[in-house]
Every structure is written in structure tokens, then in C-alpha cells.
Amino acid sequence: MSPLAPLGALGRAVLRLLGEVGAVALYALSAVSHVVRPPFYAREFGVALIQIGWLSLPVVGLTALFTGGALALQIYAGGARFNAEAVVPQIVAIGIVRELGPVLGGLMVAARVASSIAAEIGTMKVTEQIDALVTLSTDPMKYLTAPRVLAATLAVPVLVAVGDSVGIMGGYLVGLARLGFNGAAYLENTVNFLETWDILSGLVKGAAFGFIVALMGCYHGMNSRRGAQGVGRATKQAVVSSSVLIFAANYILTELFFAA
Amino acid sequence: MIELRGVHKAFGTNRVLRGVDLFVARGTSMVVIGGSGTGKSVMLKCILGLVEPDAGEITVDGTEVHEGDHDAFLARFGMLFQGGALFDSLPVWQNVAFRLLRGALKRPKAEAREIAVEKLRRVGLSPDVADSYPAELSGGMQKRVGLARAIAAEPEIIFFDEPTTGLDPIMAGVINDLIREIVTEMGATAIAITHDMTSVRAIADNVAMLHDGVIKWTGPVADLDASGDPYVDQFIHGRAEGPIAAVR
């Protein structure tokens, strides 16, 4: 084996990665352009809104509830080291609305929705349903991708808002039941501490994460290879790539919104 | 008429089409035969613009496939896919009337449904099937729904990709008769690809043999048995010995 072989392999991997990044960027631009140009498929948008938004409510709500509760316990135990137990309501609130609500909500939607979109579109691809759409004069980007991307971009901020409320409620319940907080004081501290931008920034993150989740689901589904293995691979890639991109986008948005 | 001249298509190092020349006259039914993996489906997809050829020219009534309004071009076609390619999320009637519910050919919903039910009846399915979902139907019924969808907008040109694959001989015969009737009745130009020699004899006016990425022989179906072409002879008699390698 040539001593330069590992370097060659690395180069090929980097080129593949750059090619993939370029393909995803072009796909994202195409998706956005199809969202804003007619025709619009209202029925497909409505179905996507229910699938992505309404049906994700239980999983996002439960995740937020338990996270809020655990966060309250952690902050109370950690704060006790420097007599700061009283800040539990404030830290739970800011932690949930700025970070944990959008990120955990985004990840739960990625697990539930990106996988389902990739599997559905991937199956359509391998069973020639995408080709059939084209022969029926229907653009798959417009019929399949645009409604899902728009629905996720609008639905995930709403899910984040619900998750924020439920997460704070989780902290409140634990605060009352386990940590001896006064209910009215807990809520008053939470409300007084939060600023509008804390909440809005989380919702903007939610919209970005929703866009990423639907985009990755559609992209990997559309590029699914043949057979059950191809669809399985597309599904896995959709979940992994959307999760990683959510973390990356979260860091970039936090830098933009809150860096000193 | 549909004309292919010197059409080439490769996927990586796999040269699937190596200069296909084919002429299909208006109102006639051409059946393309050939072994698995010889590029028959790719050729159909090239004509439809689903796959872009690397070289060569494809014209429909003298107009290049990739010129002009592609939606208007596709509106002239109907296609029956090998596996049906029905949309799982839509009931049968919406599959059949898909083109009539959106786009340039959009009709009121009630009218589109009426047309769908009529087309279902045309392919021997009762109106009760209209509200079922594709997954609730047998393979033969799915094929018939696919056929109803292909003819729903009364296209000038219809493609059939392996119309009888996976069907029992009786159902295959029913589908073959339906295709022949529909093509004759509508005066449509048809291209079918198949391995099934019963289908060939039932559907075809003309036959073309595709092998190694080129058309080896073409002629009227009546001349098929006396073609004198060793590839055609081996294929239609299903012999292992001959110019076509049995193991590919």
C-alpha cells in the first residue's frame, strides 16, 4: 500500500462531504423557492401540519415535563453549594425557553418526523411513485417537499411554545412537591425574570430546527437508494444529520442572539 | 410519432444504452423485448424526460423531448408502471383522477370522481373499489387501477412497463386484452416493455429487440417467429444457448 493512500482516502472523504454539503444547500434553496411559488398544495400542507405538529405534541410535552422537573432538582442541588437554591424558578425558566425547550423539542421532532418523512418519501422513490408524480405533471419538490418544509417551519415553534410552558410547569410541580417552594412566588419569579426576547429567541430556533428536520427528511428520502436497505439507510441518515445540524444551528443562533 | 436516434445513457461505468435507434409510428403499438437489465425501462424514462440521455436525440412529433413546456409535454402521456406506483396515501379514485384534481387539466371534484369511476369500470373494477386504498387491493387490481390512471386523462401516448409481471396467467390475459382494447379504442400510440411473449403477441403491432444497449431487430409482430435474428430467436424460444449470455 502506498504511504499516501491514507491521505488519498481522507481527500476522497472530504470531497464527498463537500459534495453532500453542496447538494443539501442546493436542495434547501430549491425547497424555499418552491414554498413561495405557486401552485400550493393546501391538502398536503394540512396533512403535514397535523403529522408534524399535532401528533408530535405528546412526545414534546412529555419530554419537556420531565426535563423541567429534573432541571429543578439539579439546580436546587447545585445551587445549594453556594446558597442559591432560591433561583430555581428563574434558571428553570431561562434554561427551558432559551435552550432546552427548542433543542429537545427539535430533537424529538427529528426522531419522530425526519425518520417518518424519509421513510415515506424513500419508499415512494423505490416504488416509482416519485416517477409517477412526474409523469402526472406534478413536481415532487412542490408536492412533497414544500408542504412538509413549510409545515415543520411553522409547527415546531408552536411545539416549542407548548414545550416551554409544560417544561416550566414540570419545574413548578417539582418545586412545590419536592423542594418546598411557594406556588405563587415560584410563578411570580418565573414571569418577572423572563424577557420577551428569551421566549422569541427560542421560537426562532424552533422555526430553524423545524426547517432542518423536514429538509433532511425530504432530502434523504428523495435520494434513497433501492430496496428496504436503501430506505433504512435514508431514514437513519435523516435522523442523524438533522440532529447534528440542530446542535450546530443552535450554537450559531445562540452566538448570534446572546454573544456578548 | 416517437423517434430515438443514437440515444446513449450510462450510469457510472455501466453503459446501459449504446446508441438506440427506434421509430414508433402514430397510433401503433410497439413492444420492446429484451433481457433483464438491458435498459428497456431506462429507454422509456429517457423518452419521458425522467432520465436525461448522455447523447442522441429523442423527438415526439418532431419536437425534442427537452424543448418547450415539459408539463404540457407530459400531459400527452399516460404510463402504467411495473409495480403500479399507486400513491398509498390516496384512495383509489383519487389515484385514478390525480391529474384531473390539480394542474392544467383540473376539473371539479365531483366530475373528476365520476371520470375515475368510469375509468375503473373500463378496466373491469366496480365503483365499490373507488374508496379503497391501494394497500387493500390485490396485485391484479392494483395493476388495473394503474391502467385506469394511465388512461384517465385520455393521453395520446401510453407507456406500459412490464404490464403483466407478477400476475397469474388469467389475470395477465385480462390485462393484455384490456391494453389492446384501450389502445385500439383510443387510437393512442403505445410502447410496452415486457419479457412475457404472450403479452407481446397480444399487444404488439411491431416489436423491437433491445440487447447490449442497441436495438438488434425491429419489425411487425407477424414476422417475429421468422425474424432470422439469432438474438430474437433465442429470446422468444427461451433458450439458454445462443448469442445472449445466460449468466449476465
mmCIF file of N, CA and C in Angstrom, chain A residues 9-81:
data_model
loop_
_atom_site.group_PDB
_atom_site.id
_atom_site.type_symbol
_atom_site.label_atom_id
_atom_site.label_comp_id
_atom_site.label_asym_id
_atom_site.label_seq_id
_atom_site.Cartn_x
_atom_site.Cartn_y
_atom_site.Cartn_z
ATOM 1 N N ALA A 9 -7.473 8.647 0.818
ATOM 2 C CA ALA A 9 -8.772 8.277 1.377
ATOM 3 C C ALA A 9 -9.398 9.470 2.093
ATOM 4 N N LEU A 10 -8.551 10.206 2.832
ATOM 5 C CA LEU A 10 -9.036 11.398 3.545
ATOM 6 C C LEU A 10 -9.554 12.439 2.542
ATOM 7 N N GLY A 11 -8.770 12.631 1.476
ATOM 8 C CA GLY A 11 -9.168 13.597 0.440
ATOM 9 C C GLY A 11 -10.503 13.224 -0.183
ATOM 10 N N ARG A 12 -10.665 11.922 -0.479
ATOM 11 C CA ARG A 12 -11.928 11.470 -1.082
ATOM 12 C C ARG A 12 -13.100 11.697 -0.130
ATOM 13 N N ALA A 13 -12.855 11.445 1.168
ATOM 14 C CA ALA A 13 -13.921 11.637 2.161
ATOM 15 C C ALA A 13 -14.297 13.119 2.241
ATOM 16 N N VAL A 14 -13.285 13.996 2.218
ATOM 17 C CA VAL A 14 -13.557 15.438 2.294
ATOM 18 C C VAL A 14 -14.335 15.884 1.053
ATOM 19 N N LEU A 15 -13.929 15.390 -0.113
ATOM 20 C CA LEU A 15 -14.635 15.762 -1.353
ATOM 21 C C LEU A 15 -16.085 15.286 -1.325
ATOM 22 N N ARG A 16 -16.263 14.048 -0.801
ATOM 23 C CA ARG A 16 -17.638 13.514 -0.691
ATOM 24 C C ARG A 16 -18.477 14.406 0.217
ATOM 25 N N LEU A 17 -17.868 14.800 1.359
ATOM 26 C CA LEU A 17 -18.580 15.635 2.334
ATOM 27 C C LEU A 17 -18.940 16.981 1.708
ATOM 28 N N LEU A 18 -17.971 17.598 1.016
ATOM 29 C CA LEU A 18 -18.239 18.895 0.396
ATOM 30 C C LEU A 18 -19.317 18.765 -0.677
ATOM 31 N N GLY A 19 -19.262 17.684 -1.422
ATOM 32 C CA GLY A 19 -20.283 17.438 -2.450
ATOM 33 C C GLY A 19 -21.664 17.333 -1.816
ATOM 34 N N GLU A 20 -21.720 16.620 -0.686
ATOM 35 C CA GLU A 20 -23.003 16.430 0.020
ATOM 36 C C GLU A 20 -23.525 17.764 0.552
ATOM 37 N N VAL A 21 -22.600 18.572 1.128
ATOM 38 C CA VAL A 21 -22.990 19.887 1.660
ATOM 39 C C VAL A 21 -23.553 20.749 0.523
ATOM 40 N N GLY A 22 -22.873 20.738 -0.617
ATOM 41 C CA GLY A 22 -23.351 21.499 -1.773
ATOM 42 C C GLY A 22 -24.717 21.027 -2.230
ATOM 43 N N ALA A 23 -24.900 19.709 -2.280
ATOM 44 C CA ALA A 23 -26.187 19.148 -2.733
ATOM 45 C C ALA A 23 -27.309 19.538 -1.771
ATOM 46 N N VAL A 24 -27.028 19.475 -0.450
ATOM 47 C CA VAL A 24 -28.049 19.845 0.540
ATOM 48 C C VAL A 24 -28.382 21.336 0.402
ATOM 49 N N ALA A 25 -27.341 22.183 0.209
ATOM 50 C CA ALA A 25 -27.574 23.631 0.081
ATOM 51 C C ALA A 25 -28.453 23.926 -1.139
ATOM 52 N N LEU A 26 -28.166 23.262 -2.257
ATOM 53 C CA LEU A 26 -28.976 23.477 -3.468
ATOM 54 C C LEU A 26 -30.408 22.995 -3.251
ATOM 55 N N TYR A 27 -30.525 21.861 -2.553
ATOM 56 C CA TYR A 27 -31.855 21.308 -2.276
ATOM 57 C C TYR A 27 -32.654 22.278 -1.390
ATOM 58 N N ALA A 28 -31.946 22.869 -0.385
ATOM 59 C CA ALA A 28 -32.611 23.821 0.523
ATOM 60 C C ALA A 28 -33.092 25.047 -0.259
ATOM 61 N N LEU A 29 -32.261 25.569 -1.149
ATOM 62 C CA LEU A 29 -32.651 26.734 -1.954
ATOM 63 C C LEU A 29 -33.852 26.397 -2.833
ATOM 64 N N SER A 30 -33.813 25.221 -3.427
ATOM 65 C CA SER A 30 -34.918 24.793 -4.284
ATOM 66 C C SER A 30 -36.205 24.660 -3.456
ATOM 67 N N ALA A 31 -36.068 24.077 -2.236
ATOM 68 C CA ALA A 31 -37.253 23.898 -1.370
ATOM 69 C C ALA A 31 -37.865 25.253 -1.032
ATOM 70 N N VAL A 32 -37.018 26.224 -0.656
ATOM 71 C CA VAL A 32 -37.527 27.553 -0.292
ATOM 72 C C VAL A 32 -38.210 28.192 -1.501
ATOM 73 N N SER A 33 -37.586 28.056 -2.668
ATOM 74 C CA SER A 33 -38.184 28.681 -3.856
ATOM 75 C C SER A 33 -39.536 28.048 -4.179
ATOM 76 N N HIS A 34 -39.684 26.750 -3.920
ATOM 77 C CA HIS A 34 -40.979 26.098 -4.189
ATOM 78 C C HIS A 34 -42.024 26.452 -3.137
ATOM 79 N N VAL A 35 -41.561 26.789 -1.922
ATOM 80 C CA VAL A 35 -42.514 27.182 -0.878
ATOM 81 C C VAL A 35 -43.201 28.496 -1.263
ATOM 82 N N VAL A 36 -42.440 29.401 -1.871
ATOM 83 C CA VAL A 36 -43.008 30.740 -2.128
ATOM 84 C C VAL A 36 -43.623 30.888 -3.525
ATOM 85 N N ARG A 37 -43.460 29.864 -4.385
ATOM 86 C CA ARG A 37 -44.021 29.971 -5.742
ATOM 87 C C ARG A 37 -45.210 29.033 -5.909
ATOM 88 N N PRO A 38 -46.308 29.506 -6.556
ATOM 89 C CA PRO A 38 -47.434 28.602 -6.792
ATOM 90 C C PRO A 38 -47.079 27.516 -7.811
ATOM 91 N N PRO A 39 -47.847 26.432 -7.923
ATOM 92 C CA PRO A 39 -49.069 26.166 -7.160
ATOM 93 C C PRO A 39 -48.769 25.700 -5.729
ATOM 94 N N PHE A 40 -49.758 25.905 -4.849
ATOM 95 C CA PHE A 40 -49.636 25.453 -3.468
ATOM 96 C C PHE A 40 -50.587 24.277 -3.263
ATOM 97 N N TYR A 41 -50.128 23.290 -2.556
ATOM 98 C CA TYR A 41 -50.957 22.102 -2.315
ATOM 99 C C TYR A 41 -51.470 22.152 -0.879
ATOM 100 N N ALA A 42 -52.671 22.761 -0.726
ATOM 101 C CA ALA A 42 -53.224 23.025 0.607
ATOM 102 C C ALA A 42 -53.473 21.723 1.376
ATOM 103 N N ARG A 43 -53.983 20.699 0.679
ATOM 104 C CA ARG A 43 -54.296 19.444 1.371
ATOM 105 C C ARG A 43 -53.027 18.808 1.933
ATOM 106 N N GLU A 44 -51.979 18.779 1.117
ATOM 107 C CA GLU A 44 -50.718 18.168 1.559
ATOM 108 C C GLU A 44 -50.138 18.974 2.730
ATOM 109 N N PHE A 45 -50.281 20.312 2.667
ATOM 110 C CA PHE A 45 -49.797 21.155 3.759
ATOM 111 C C PHE A 45 -50.577 20.850 5.047
ATOM 112 N N GLY A 46 -51.896 20.722 4.928
ATOM 113 C CA GLY A 46 -52.730 20.430 6.096
ATOM 114 C C GLY A 46 -52.367 19.088 6.732
ATOM 115 N N VAL A 47 -52.180 18.082 5.880
ATOM 116 C CA VAL A 47 -51.814 16.741 6.386
ATOM 117 C C VAL A 47 -50.455 16.816 7.096
ATOM 118 N N ALA A 48 -49.505 17.537 6.481
ATOM 119 C CA ALA A 48 -48.167 17.651 7.074
ATOM 120 C C ALA A 48 -48.228 18.379 8.410
ATOM 121 N N LEU A 49 -49.089 19.408 8.478
ATOM 122 C CA LEU A 49 -49.219 20.182 9.720
ATOM 123 C C LEU A 49 -49.719 19.279 10.858
ATOM 124 N N ILE A 50 -50.674 18.425 10.542
ATOM 125 C CA ILE A 50 -51.201 17.506 11.562
ATOM 126 C C ILE A 50 -50.129 16.487 11.953
ATOM 127 N N GLN A 51 -49.483 15.912 10.950
ATOM 128 C CA GLN A 51 -48.462 14.878 11.214
ATOM 129 C C GLN A 51 -47.301 15.445 12.042
ATOM 130 N N ILE A 52 -46.833 16.608 11.642
ATOM 131 C CA ILE A 52 -45.627 17.160 12.278
ATOM 132 C C ILE A 52 -45.970 17.890 13.570
ATOM 133 N N GLY A 53 -47.049 18.673 13.551
ATOM 134 C CA GLY A 53 -47.375 19.499 14.707
ATOM 135 C C GLY A 53 -48.224 18.788 15.735
ATOM 136 N N TRP A 54 -49.441 18.532 15.364
ATOM 137 C CA TRP A 54 -50.422 17.982 16.300
ATOM 138 C C TRP A 54 -49.973 16.641 16.885
ATOM 139 N N LEU A 55 -49.518 15.733 16.032
ATOM 140 C CA LEU A 55 -49.174 14.390 16.512
ATOM 141 C C LEU A 55 -47.835 14.347 17.263
ATOM 142 N N SER A 56 -47.065 15.439 17.206
ATOM 143 C CA SER A 56 -45.813 15.472 17.975
ATOM 144 C C SER A 56 -46.023 16.061 19.364
ATOM 145 N N LEU A 57 -47.213 16.611 19.608
ATOM 146 C CA LEU A 57 -47.462 17.264 20.896
ATOM 147 C C LEU A 57 -47.198 16.362 22.107
ATOM 148 N N PRO A 58 -47.705 15.113 22.111
ATOM 149 C CA PRO A 58 -47.478 14.281 23.305
ATOM 150 C C PRO A 58 -45.997 14.060 23.610
ATOM 151 N N VAL A 59 -45.208 13.726 22.592
ATOM 152 C CA VAL A 59 -43.805 13.397 22.845
ATOM 153 C C VAL A 59 -43.026 14.654 23.269
ATOM 154 N N VAL A 60 -43.331 15.780 22.646
ATOM 155 C CA VAL A 60 -42.641 17.029 23.015
ATOM 156 C C VAL A 60 -43.082 17.451 24.423
ATOM 157 N N GLY A 61 -44.361 17.325 24.713
ATOM 158 C CA GLY A 61 -44.880 17.716 26.025
ATOM 159 C C GLY A 61 -44.280 16.882 27.149
ATOM 160 N N LEU A 62 -44.253 15.566 26.945
ATOM 161 C CA LEU A 62 -43.718 14.682 27.994
ATOM 162 C C LEU A 62 -42.221 14.927 28.207
ATOM 163 N N THR A 63 -41.495 15.117 27.088
ATOM 164 C CA THR A 63 -40.061 15.395 27.195
ATOM 165 C C THR A 63 -39.838 16.668 28.018
ATOM 166 N N ALA A 64 -40.612 17.701 27.710
ATOM 167 C CA ALA A 64 -40.449 18.984 28.406
ATOM 168 C C ALA A 64 -40.823 18.859 29.880
ATOM 169 N N LEU A 65 -41.888 18.107 30.160
ATOM 170 C CA LEU A 65 -42.354 17.959 31.551
ATOM 171 C C LEU A 65 -41.267 17.343 32.427
ATOM 172 N N PHE A 66 -40.708 16.227 31.948
ATOM 173 C CA PHE A 66 -39.694 15.529 32.755
ATOM 174 C C PHE A 66 -38.389 16.320 32.809
ATOM 175 N N THR A 67 -38.056 17.006 31.707
ATOM 176 C CA THR A 67 -36.828 17.801 31.696
ATOM 177 C C THR A 67 -36.948 18.969 32.680
ATOM 178 N N GLY A 68 -38.096 19.627 32.697
ATOM 179 C CA GLY A 68 -38.318 20.746 33.631
ATOM 180 C C GLY A 68 -38.191 20.279 35.070
ATOM 181 N N GLY A 69 -38.775 19.120 35.360
ATOM 182 C CA GLY A 69 -38.716 18.576 36.718
ATOM 183 C C GLY A 69 -37.294 18.241 37.121
ATOM 184 N N ALA A 70 -36.578 17.546 36.221
ATOM 185 C CA ALA A 70 -35.194 17.158 36.533
ATOM 186 C C ALA A 70 -34.298 18.388 36.677
ATOM 187 N N LEU A 71 -34.556 19.389 35.816
ATOM 188 C CA LEU A 71 -33.755 20.619 35.873
ATOM 189 C C LEU A 71 -33.937 21.313 37.225
ATOM 190 N N ALA A 72 -35.158 21.352 37.723
ATOM 191 C CA ALA A 72 -35.434 21.979 39.023
ATOM 192 C C ALA A 72 -34.646 21.267 40.125
ATOM 193 N N LEU A 73 -34.663 19.937 40.089
ATOM 194 C CA LEU A 73 -33.921 19.165 41.105
ATOM 195 C C LEU A 73 -32.421 19.442 41.012
ATOM 196 N N GLN A 74 -31.890 19.461 39.798
ATOM 197 C CA GLN A 74 -30.446 19.677 39.594
ATOM 198 C C GLN A 74 -30.032 21.073 40.066
ATOM 199 N N ILE A 75 -30.827 22.073 39.683
ATOM 200 C CA ILE A 75 -30.455 23.449 40.037
ATOM 201 C C ILE A 75 -30.542 23.653 41.555
ATOM 202 N N TYR A 76 -31.539 23.018 42.142
ATOM 203 C CA TYR A 76 -31.687 23.135 43.600
ATOM 204 C C TYR A 76 -30.472 22.501 44.287
ATOM 205 N N ALA A 77 -30.099 21.292 43.834
ATOM 206 C CA ALA A 77 -28.966 20.591 44.454
ATOM 207 C C ALA A 77 -27.664 21.335 44.185
ATOM 208 N N GLY A 78 -27.473 21.815 42.957
ATOM 209 C CA GLY A 78 -26.247 22.548 42.611
ATOM 210 C C GLY A 78 -26.198 23.899 43.312
ATOM 211 N N GLY A 79 -27.362 24.579 43.313
ATOM 212 C CA GLY A 79 -27.423 25.915 43.932
ATOM 213 C C GLY A 79 -27.149 25.860 45.423
ATOM 214 N N ALA A 80 -27.470 24.709 46.050
ATOM 215 C CA ALA A 80 -27.274 24.569 47.494
ATOM 216 C C ALA A 80 -25.795 24.700 47.874
ATOM 217 N N ARG A 81 -24.909 24.468 46.919
ATOM 218 C CA ARG A 81 -23.474 24.559 47.211
ATOM 219 C C ARG A 81 -23.030 25.987 47.495
#
